[in-house]
Coordinates of C-alpha atoms and ligand atoms in Angstrom, one line a residue:
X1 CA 17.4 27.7 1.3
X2 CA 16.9 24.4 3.0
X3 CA 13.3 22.7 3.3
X4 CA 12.2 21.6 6.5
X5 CA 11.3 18.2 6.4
X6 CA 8.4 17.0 7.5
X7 CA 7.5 14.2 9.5
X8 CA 3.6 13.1 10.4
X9 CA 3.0 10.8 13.4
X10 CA -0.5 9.0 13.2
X11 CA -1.8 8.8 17.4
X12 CA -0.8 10.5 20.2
X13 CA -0.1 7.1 22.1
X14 CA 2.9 7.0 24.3
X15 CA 4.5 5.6 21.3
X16 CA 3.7 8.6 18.9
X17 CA 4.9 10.9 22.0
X18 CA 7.6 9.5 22.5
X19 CA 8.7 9.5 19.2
X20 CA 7.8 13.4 18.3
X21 CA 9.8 14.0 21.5
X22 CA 12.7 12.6 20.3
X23 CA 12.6 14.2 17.3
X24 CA 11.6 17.4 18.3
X25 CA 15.1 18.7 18.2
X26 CA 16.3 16.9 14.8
X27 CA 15.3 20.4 12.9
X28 CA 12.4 18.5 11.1
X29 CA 8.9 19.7 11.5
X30 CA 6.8 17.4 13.8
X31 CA 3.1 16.9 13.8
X32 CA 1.0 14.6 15.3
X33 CA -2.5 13.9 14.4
X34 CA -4.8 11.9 16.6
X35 CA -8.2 10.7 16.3
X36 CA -9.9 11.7 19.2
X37 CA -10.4 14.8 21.2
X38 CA -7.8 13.7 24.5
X39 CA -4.0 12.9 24.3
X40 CA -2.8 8.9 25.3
X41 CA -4.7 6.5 23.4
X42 CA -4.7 3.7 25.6
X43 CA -2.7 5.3 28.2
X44 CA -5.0 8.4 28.9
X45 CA -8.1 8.5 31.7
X46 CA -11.6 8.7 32.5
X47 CA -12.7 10.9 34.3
X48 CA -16.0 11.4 35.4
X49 CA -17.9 12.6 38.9
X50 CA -14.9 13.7 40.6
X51 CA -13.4 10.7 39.9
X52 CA -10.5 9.5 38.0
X53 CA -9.2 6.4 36.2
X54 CA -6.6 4.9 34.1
X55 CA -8.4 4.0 30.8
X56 CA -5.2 1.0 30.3
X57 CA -2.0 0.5 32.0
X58 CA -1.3 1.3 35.8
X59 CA 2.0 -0.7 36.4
X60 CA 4.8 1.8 35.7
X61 CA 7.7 -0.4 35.4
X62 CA 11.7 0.7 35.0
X63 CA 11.1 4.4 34.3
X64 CA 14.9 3.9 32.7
X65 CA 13.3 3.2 29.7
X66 CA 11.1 6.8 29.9
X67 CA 13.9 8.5 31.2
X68 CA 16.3 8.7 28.0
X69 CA 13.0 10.4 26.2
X70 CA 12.8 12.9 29.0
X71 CA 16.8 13.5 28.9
X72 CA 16.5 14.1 24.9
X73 CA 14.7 17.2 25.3
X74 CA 17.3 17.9 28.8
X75 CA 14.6 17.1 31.2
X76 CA 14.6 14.9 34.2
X77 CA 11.6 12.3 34.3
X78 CA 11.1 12.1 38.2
X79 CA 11.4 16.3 38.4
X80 CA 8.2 16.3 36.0
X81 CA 6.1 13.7 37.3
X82 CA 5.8 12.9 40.8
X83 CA 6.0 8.9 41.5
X84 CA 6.1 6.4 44.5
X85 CA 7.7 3.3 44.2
X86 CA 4.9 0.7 45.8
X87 CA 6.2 -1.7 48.6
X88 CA 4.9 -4.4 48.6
X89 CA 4.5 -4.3 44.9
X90 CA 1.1 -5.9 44.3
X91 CA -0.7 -8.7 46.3
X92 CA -1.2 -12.0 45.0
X93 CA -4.0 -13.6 45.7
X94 CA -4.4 -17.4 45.0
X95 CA -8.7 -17.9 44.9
X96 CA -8.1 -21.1 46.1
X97 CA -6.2 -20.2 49.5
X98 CA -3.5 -18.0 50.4
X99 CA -1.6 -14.6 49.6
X100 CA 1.8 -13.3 48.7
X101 CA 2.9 -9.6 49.3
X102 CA 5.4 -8.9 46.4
X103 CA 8.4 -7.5 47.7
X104 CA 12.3 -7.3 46.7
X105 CA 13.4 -7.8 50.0
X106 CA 15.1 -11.2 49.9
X107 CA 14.3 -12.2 53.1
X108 CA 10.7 -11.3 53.4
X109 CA 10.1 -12.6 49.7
X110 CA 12.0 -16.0 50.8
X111 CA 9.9 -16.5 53.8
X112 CA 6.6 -15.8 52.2
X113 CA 7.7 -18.6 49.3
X114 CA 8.4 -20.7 52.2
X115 CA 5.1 -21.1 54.0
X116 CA 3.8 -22.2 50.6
X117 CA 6.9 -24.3 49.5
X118 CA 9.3 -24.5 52.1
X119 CA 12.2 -26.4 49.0
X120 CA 11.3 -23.5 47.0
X121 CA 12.4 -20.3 49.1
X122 CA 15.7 -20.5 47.8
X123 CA 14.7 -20.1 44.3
X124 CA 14.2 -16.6 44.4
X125 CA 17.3 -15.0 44.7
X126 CA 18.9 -18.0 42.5
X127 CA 15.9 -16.5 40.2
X128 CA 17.2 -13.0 40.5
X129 CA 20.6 -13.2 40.0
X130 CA 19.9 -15.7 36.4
X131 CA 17.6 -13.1 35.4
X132 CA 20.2 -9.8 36.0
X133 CA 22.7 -11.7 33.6
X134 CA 19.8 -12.5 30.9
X135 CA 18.4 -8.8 31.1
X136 CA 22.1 -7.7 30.5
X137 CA 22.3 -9.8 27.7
X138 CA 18.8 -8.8 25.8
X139 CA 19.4 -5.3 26.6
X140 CA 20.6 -4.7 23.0
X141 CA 17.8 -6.9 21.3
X142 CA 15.7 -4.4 23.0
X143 CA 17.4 -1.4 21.7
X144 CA 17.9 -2.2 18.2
X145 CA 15.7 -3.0 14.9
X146 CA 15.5 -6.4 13.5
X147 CA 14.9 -5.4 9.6
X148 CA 16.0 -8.9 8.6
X149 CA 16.6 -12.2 9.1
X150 CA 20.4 -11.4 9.1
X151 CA 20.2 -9.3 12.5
X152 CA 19.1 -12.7 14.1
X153 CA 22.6 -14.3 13.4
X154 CA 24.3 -11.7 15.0
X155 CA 27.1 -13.2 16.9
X156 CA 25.7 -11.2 20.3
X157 CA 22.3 -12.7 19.5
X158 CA 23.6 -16.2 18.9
X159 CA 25.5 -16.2 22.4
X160 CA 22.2 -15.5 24.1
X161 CA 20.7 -18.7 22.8
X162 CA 21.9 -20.7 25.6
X163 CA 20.5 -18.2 28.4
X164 CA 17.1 -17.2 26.8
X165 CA 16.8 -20.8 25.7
X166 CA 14.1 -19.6 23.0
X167 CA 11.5 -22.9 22.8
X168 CA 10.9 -22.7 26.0
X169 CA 8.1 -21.7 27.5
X170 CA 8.1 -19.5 31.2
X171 CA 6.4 -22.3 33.0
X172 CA 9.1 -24.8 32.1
X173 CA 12.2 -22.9 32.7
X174 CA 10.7 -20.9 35.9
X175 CA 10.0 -25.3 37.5
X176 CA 14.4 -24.9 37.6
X177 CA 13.5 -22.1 40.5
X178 CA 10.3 -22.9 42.4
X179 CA 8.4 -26.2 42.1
X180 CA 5.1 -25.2 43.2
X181 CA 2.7 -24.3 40.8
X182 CA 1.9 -21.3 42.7
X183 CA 4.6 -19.6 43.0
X184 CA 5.6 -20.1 39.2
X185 CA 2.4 -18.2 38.4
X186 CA 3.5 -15.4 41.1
X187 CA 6.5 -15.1 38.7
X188 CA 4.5 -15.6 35.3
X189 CA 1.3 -14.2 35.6
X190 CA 3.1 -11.1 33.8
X191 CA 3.6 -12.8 30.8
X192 CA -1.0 -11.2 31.2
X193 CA 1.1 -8.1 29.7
X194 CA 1.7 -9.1 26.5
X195 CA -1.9 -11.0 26.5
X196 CA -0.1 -14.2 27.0
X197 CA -0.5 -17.4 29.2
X198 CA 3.0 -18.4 31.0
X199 CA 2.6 -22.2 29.0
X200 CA 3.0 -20.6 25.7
X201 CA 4.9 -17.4 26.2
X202 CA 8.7 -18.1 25.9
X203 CA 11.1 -18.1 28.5
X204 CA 13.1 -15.1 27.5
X205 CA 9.8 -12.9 29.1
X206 CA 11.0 -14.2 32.7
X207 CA 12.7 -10.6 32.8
X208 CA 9.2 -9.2 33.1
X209 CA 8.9 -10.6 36.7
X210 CA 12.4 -9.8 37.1
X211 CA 12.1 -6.1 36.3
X212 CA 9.3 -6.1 38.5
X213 CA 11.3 -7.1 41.8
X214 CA 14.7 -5.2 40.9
X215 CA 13.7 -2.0 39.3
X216 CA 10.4 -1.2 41.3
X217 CA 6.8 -0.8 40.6
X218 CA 5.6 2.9 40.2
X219 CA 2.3 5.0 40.6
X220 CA 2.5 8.1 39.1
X221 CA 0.4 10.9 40.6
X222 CA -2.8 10.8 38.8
X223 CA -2.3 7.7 37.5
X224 CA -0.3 6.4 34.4
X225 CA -2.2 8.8 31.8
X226 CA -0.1 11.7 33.6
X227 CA 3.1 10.6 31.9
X228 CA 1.2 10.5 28.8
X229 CA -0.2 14.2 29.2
X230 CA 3.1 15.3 30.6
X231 CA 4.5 13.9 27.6
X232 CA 2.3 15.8 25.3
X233 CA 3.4 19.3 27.7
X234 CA 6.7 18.5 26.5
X235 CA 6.9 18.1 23.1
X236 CA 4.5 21.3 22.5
X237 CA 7.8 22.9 24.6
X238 CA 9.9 21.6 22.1
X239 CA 8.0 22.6 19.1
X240 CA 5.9 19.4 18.5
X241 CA 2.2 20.7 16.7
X242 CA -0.5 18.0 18.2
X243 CA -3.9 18.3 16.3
X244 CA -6.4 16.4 18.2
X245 CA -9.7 15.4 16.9
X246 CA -8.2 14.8 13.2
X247 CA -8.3 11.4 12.6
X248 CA -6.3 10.1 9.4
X249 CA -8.6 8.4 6.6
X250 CA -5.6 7.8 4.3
X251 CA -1.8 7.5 3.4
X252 CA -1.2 9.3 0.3
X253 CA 1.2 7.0 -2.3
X254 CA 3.2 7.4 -5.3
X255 CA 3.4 4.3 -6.5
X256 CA 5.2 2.4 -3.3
X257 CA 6.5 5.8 -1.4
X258 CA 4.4 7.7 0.6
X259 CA 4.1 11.1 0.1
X260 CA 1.5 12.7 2.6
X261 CA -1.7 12.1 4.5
X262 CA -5.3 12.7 4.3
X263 CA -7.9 13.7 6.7
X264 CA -11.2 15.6 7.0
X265 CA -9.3 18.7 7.3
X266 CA -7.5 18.3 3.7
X267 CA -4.6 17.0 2.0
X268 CA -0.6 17.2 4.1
X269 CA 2.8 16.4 2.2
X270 CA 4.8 14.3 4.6
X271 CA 8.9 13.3 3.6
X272 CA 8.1 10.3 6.7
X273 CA 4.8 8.7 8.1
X274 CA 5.0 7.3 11.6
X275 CA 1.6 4.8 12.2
X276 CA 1.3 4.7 16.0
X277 CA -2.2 3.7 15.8
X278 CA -3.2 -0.3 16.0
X279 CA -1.0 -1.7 14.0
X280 CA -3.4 -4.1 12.0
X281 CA -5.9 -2.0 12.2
X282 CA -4.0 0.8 10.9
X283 CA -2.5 -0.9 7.8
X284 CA -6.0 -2.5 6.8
X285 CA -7.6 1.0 6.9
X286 CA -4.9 3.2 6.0
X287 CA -3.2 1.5 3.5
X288 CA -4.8 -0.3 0.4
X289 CA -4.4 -3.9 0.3
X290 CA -2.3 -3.9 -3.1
X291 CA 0.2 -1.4 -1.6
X292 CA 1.1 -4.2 1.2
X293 CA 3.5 -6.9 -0.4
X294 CA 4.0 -8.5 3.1
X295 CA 1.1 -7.6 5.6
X296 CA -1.7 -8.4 3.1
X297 CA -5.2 -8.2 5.1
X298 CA -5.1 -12.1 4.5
X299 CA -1.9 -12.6 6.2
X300 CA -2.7 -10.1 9.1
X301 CA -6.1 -12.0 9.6
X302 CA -4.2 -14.9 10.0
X303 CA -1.9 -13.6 13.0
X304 CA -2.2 -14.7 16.5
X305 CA -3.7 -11.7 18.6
X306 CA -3.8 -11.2 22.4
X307 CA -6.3 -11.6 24.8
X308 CA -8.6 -8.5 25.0
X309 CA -9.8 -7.0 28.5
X310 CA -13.2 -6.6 30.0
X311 CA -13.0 -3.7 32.5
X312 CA -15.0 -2.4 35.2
X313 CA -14.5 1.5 36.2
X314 CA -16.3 2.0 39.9
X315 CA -16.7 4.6 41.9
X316 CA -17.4 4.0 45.5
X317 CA -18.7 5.2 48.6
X318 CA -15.3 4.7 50.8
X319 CA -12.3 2.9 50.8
X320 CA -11.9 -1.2 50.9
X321 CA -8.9 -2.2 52.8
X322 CA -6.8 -4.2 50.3
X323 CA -3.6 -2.6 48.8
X324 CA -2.9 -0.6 45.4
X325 CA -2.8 -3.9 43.4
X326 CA -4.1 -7.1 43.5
X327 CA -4.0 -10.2 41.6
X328 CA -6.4 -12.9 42.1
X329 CA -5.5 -16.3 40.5
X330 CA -8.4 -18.5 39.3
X331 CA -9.0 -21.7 41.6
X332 CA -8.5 -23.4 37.5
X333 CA -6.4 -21.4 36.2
X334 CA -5.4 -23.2 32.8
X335 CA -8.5 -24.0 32.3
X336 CA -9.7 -19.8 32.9
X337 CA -6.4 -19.4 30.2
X338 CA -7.9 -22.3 27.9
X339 CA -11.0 -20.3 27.3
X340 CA -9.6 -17.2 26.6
X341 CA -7.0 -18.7 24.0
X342 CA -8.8 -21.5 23.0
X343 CA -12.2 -22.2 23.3
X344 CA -13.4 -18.6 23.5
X345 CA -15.8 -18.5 26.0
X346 CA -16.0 -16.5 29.3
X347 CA -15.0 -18.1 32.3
X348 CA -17.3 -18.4 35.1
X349 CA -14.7 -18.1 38.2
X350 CA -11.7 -15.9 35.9
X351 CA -8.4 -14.3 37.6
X352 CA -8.6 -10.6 37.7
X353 CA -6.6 -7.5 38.2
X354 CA -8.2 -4.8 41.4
X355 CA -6.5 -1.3 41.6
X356 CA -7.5 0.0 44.5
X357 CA -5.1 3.2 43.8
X358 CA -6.6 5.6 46.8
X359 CA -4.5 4.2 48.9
X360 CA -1.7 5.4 47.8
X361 CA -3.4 8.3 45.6
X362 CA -6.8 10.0 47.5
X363 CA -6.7 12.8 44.7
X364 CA -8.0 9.9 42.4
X365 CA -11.5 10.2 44.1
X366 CA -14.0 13.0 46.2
X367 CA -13.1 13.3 49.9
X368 CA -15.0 10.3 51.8
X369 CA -14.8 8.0 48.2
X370 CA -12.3 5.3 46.1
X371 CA -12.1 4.2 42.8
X372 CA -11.6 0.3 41.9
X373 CA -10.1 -0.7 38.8
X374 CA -11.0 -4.0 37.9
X375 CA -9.6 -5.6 34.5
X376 CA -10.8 -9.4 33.4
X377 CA -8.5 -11.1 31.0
X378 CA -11.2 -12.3 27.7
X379 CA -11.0 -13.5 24.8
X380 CA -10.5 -11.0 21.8
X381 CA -13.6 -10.5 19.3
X382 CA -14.9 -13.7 18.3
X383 CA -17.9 -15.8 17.2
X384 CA -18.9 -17.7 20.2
X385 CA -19.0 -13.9 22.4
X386 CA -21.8 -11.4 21.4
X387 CA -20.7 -8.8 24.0
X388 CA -24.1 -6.9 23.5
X389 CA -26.0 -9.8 24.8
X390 CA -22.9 -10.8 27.4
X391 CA -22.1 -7.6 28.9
X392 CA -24.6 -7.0 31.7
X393 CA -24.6 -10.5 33.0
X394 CA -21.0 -10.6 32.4
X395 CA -20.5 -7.5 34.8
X396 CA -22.8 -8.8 37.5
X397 CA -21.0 -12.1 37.8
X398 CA -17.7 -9.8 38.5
X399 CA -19.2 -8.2 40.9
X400 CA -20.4 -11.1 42.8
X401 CA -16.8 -12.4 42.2
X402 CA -15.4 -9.5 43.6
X403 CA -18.3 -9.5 46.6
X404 CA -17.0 -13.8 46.9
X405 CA -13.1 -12.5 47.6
X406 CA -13.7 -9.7 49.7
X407 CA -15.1 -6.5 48.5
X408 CA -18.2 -6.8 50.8
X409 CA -21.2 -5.2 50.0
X410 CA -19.7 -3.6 46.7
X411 CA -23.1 -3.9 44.5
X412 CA -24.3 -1.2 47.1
X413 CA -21.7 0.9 47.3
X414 CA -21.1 1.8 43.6
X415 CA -21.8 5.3 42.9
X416 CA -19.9 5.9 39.2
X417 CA -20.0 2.8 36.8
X418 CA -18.5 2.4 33.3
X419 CA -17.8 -0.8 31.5
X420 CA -15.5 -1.4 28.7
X421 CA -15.4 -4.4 27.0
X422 CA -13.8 -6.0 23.7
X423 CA -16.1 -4.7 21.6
X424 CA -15.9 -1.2 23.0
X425 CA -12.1 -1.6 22.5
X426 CA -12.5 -2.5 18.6
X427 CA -15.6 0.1 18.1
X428 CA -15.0 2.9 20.0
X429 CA -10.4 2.5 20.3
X430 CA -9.9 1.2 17.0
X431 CA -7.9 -1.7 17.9
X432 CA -8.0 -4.7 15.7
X433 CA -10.5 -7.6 17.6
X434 CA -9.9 -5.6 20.9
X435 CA -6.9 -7.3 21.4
X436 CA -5.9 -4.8 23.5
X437 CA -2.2 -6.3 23.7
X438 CA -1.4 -6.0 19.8
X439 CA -0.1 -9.1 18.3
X440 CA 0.9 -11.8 20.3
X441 CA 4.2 -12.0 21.4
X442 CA 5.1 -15.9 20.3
X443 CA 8.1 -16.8 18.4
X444 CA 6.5 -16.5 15.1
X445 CA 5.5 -12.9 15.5
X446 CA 9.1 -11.3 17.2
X447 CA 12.1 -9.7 16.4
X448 CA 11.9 -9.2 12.7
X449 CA 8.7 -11.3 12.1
X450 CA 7.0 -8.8 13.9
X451 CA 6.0 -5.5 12.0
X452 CA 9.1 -3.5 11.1
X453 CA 10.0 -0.4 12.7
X454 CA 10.7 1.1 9.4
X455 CA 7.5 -0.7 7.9
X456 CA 8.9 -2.8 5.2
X457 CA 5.8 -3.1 2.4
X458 CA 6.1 0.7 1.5
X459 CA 9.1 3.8 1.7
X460 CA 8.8 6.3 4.2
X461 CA 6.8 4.7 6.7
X462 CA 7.2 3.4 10.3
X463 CA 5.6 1.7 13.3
X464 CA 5.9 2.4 16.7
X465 CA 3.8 1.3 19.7
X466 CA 2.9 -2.3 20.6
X467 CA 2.2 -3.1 17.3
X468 CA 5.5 -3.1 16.0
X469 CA 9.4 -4.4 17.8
X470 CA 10.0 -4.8 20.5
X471 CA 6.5 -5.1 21.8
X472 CA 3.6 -3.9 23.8
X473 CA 4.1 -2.5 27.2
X474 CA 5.7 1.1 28.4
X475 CA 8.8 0.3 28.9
X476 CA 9.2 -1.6 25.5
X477 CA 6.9 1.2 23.1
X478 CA 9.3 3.8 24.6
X479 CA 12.5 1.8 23.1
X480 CA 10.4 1.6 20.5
X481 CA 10.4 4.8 19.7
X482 CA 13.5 4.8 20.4
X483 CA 14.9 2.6 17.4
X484 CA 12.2 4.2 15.1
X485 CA 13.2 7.7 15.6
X486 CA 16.7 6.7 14.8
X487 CA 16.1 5.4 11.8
X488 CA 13.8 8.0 10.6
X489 CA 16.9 10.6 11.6
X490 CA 19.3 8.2 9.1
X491 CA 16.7 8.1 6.8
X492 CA 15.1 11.3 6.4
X493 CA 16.4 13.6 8.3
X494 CA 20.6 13.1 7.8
X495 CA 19.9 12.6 3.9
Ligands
LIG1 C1 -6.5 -2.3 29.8 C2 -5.0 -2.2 29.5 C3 -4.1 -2.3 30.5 C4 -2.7 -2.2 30.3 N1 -1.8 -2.2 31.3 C5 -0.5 -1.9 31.2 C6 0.3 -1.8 32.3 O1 -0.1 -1.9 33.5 N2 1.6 -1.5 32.1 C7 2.1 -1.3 30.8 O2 3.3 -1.0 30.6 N3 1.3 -1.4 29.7 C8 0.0 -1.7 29.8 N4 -0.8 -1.8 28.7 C9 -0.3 -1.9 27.4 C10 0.3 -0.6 26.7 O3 1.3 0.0 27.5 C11 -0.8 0.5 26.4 O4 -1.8 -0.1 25.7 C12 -0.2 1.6 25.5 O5 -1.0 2.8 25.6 C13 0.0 1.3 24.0 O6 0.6 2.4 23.5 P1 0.8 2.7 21.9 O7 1.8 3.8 21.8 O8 1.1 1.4 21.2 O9 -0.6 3.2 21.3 P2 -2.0 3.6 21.8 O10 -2.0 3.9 23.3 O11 -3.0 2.6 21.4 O12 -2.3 4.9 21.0 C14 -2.6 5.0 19.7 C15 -3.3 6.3 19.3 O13 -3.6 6.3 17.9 C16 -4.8 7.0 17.7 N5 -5.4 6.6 16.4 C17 -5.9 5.4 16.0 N6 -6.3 5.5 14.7 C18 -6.1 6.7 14.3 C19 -6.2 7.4 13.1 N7 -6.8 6.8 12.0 N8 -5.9 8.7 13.0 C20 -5.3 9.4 14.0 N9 -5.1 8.8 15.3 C21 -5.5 7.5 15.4 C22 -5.6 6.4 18.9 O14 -6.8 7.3 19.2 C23 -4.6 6.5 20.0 O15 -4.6 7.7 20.7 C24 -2.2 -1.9 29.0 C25 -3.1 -1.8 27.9 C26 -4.5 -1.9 28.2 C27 -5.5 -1.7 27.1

């Protein structure tokens, strides 16, 4: 008789879903162990007082990328979870005068690029078309693993090079499209998503923007943690066990393979061990130093890490009369980016991010109420920040920043508060300084200098998530999965 093999996913982030989805009909059996008592990691909810909120991401951007998980299993995406596409996409909000309305209609784009650069409103569709061809392009970097420095000289990889011109930053290749400042950052502030500033990220991250304008914006019903609990639905359907409240203490070794896991609970033989938690958290706690020949804890110290996030959850009394999302640029804004990266300090006058989702979404709040969503771009953990000293002034200068751009009154109106902030992330979510981004995205730390999909320092294990390639953000952890399921299927399962 034939064993079973059996293959142990550590988190039930989108990543770890995704992947136990698109395994779930390889004949192996799937498990999934998760720390806490609620599905999603980062992409799950609070919910408190009648009132619900995203915990992390609420841009859903090019479902596409969801959408081959979903067809796997021989499900549709958009019959299980109802979304609407948001027109105008978000609002951009420059603190020191003047708004944009995101929208892929040329024309009204063009015009509203125009009244703040009238040489520039050509640029956008000269923007859009460059970008289609580049996306085309990257599409298989995306899709595939880089295990070694060999996949970079792939002759498909080296005809990019000219296109994704890869020194580059996204503020100097976007000044070939728009020449205002302004409207570069309208096309750059996404490079936020990957907890990186437009003058250091590289230029190949224009398609974020890009994506953005030609494949829609989406709000899920409920909010982005419904794909992740929709997600979990579906691979119970398909046979996926999910044990929550079981957090792994250890990988089990003989000499460099691994050959199980352990938690409270007791001792589990595993033939594959996917690590979907933190990815430097994860391998400093998980795995003992000497089992690591390439991600020593002195080498992962020594990483660049995103930004972290402080975050505001309010419930109010009514409804403010600004759209589903909003971006407000700081009046300085490399100088806001130069303390977060640099000097590690807070800013006194910093961009933030406002969901105002009961707009689109009233079953997010009680009849009569809203919920704002308001995430600050901070330094991760570090020295110069004591965040139990910081946090209460911190959150009543963003609420008088708020109050300053429109949100009159809002001090009175709060009814449900909670604050998360960097600490909170590396305490309470296990995520390596807070950074709630993963690694930075620079050039240093991509492609196959990023953690390995199938993790290179020890056999049968494998990263997914934002930890590992391509990166952090939905759209990316689910082609994540992707590539890592497929080699665990060569690996493991086919063997
Ligand atoms: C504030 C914020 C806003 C974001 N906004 C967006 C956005 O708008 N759009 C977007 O696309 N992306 C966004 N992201 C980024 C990213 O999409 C999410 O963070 C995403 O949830 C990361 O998924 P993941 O699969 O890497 O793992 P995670 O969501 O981090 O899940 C990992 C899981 O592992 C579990 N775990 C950890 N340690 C253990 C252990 N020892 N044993 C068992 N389980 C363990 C954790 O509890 C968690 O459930 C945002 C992130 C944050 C934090």
């Amino acid at each position: 008789m034939v064993t079973k093999k059996s293959i142990f996913i550590i988190g039930a982030g989108p990543g770890g879903l995704a992947t136990s989805i698109l395994l779930a009909k390889s004949g192996a059996n799937i498990t999934i162990l998760e720390k806490s008592d609620k599905i999603g990691g980062r992409t799950s909810s609070i919910t408190e007082n009648g009132f619900k909120f995203d915990l992390g991401p609420t841009f859903f951007l090019y479902p596409q990328a969801l959408e081959k998980v979903f067809q796997s299993v021989g499900l549709n995406l958009m019959d299980e979870i109802e979304m609407e596409r948001l027109d105008p996409q978000y609002r951009i909000i420059f603190k020191s005068g003047g708004h944009i309305d995101a929208t892929n209609d040329i024309k009204v784009m063009s015009d509203q690029i125009k009244n703040f650069a009238p040489e520039d409103a050509k640029g956008f569709s000269k923007f859009m078309n460059e970008n289609r061809e580049k996306l085309r392009k990257m599409e298989p970097c995306l899709t595939n693993p880089f295990l070694n420095i060999f996949s970079l000289l792939s002759p498909r990889l080296l005809k990019l090079l000219p296109m994704v011109k890869p020194h580059q930053s996204l503020d100097t290749y976007l000044k070939r499209f728009f020449k205002d400042p302004r409207i570069r950052l309208a096309f750059s502030f996404q490079s936020k998503y990957l907890g990186m500033s437009p003058f250091v990220c590289p230029s190949l991250f224009s398609i974020l923007s890009f994506i953005e304008y030609e494949y829609g914006i989406f709000h899920p019903k409920g909010g982005c943690n419904e794909i992740t609990k929709v997600m979990a639905q579906v691979a119970t359907d398909n046979g996926v066990e999910i044990k929550l409240n079981e957090p792994v203490e250890k990988i089990l070794f003989n000499e460099n393979k691994a050959t199980g896991i352990r938690t409270k609970t007791g001792d589990y033989k595993a033939d594959a061990i996917v690590i979907n938690a933190d990815f430097a958290r994860a391998a400093q706690t998980l795995i003992p130093n000497k089992q690591r020949s390439r991600w020593k804890d002195n080498k992962i110290e020594n990483k660049k890490f995103s930004c972290s996030t402080f975050m505001l959850y309010l419930g109010i009394k009514g409804r403010y009369d600004v759209p589903h999302h909003n971006v407000y640029i700081a009046e300085d804004y490399k100088s806001n980016l130069q303390d977060i990266e640099c000097r590690h300090v807070l800013s006194k006058s910093p961009s933030f991010y406002v969901q105002n989702a009961c707009v689109t979404d009233p079953s997010l709040a009680p009849k009569g109420n809203s919920t704002l969503y308001v995430l600050v771009p901070v330094s991760h953990e570090h020295e110069n920040i004591d965040w139990a000293e910081n946090k209460n002034n911190y959150r009543n200068l963003i609420i008088k920043e708020l109050e300053k751009v429109g949100f009159v009154d809002l001090e009175d109106r709060i009814i449900y508060e909670k604050v998360i902030t960097p600490a909170d992330w590396s305490n309470q979510y296990n995520i390596h300084l807070g950074s709630t981004f993963n690694l930075s995205h620079n050039l240093k730390q991509m492609l196959y200098l990023r953690p390995r999909n199938r993790f290179e320092d020890c056999e049968g294990v494998y990263l997914v998530g934002g930890g590992t390639h391509p990166g952090s953000g939905l759209p990316v952890i689910f082609e994540s999965a992707g590539i890592t399921s497929k080699l665990i299927a060569e690996d493991i399962i086919l063997n």
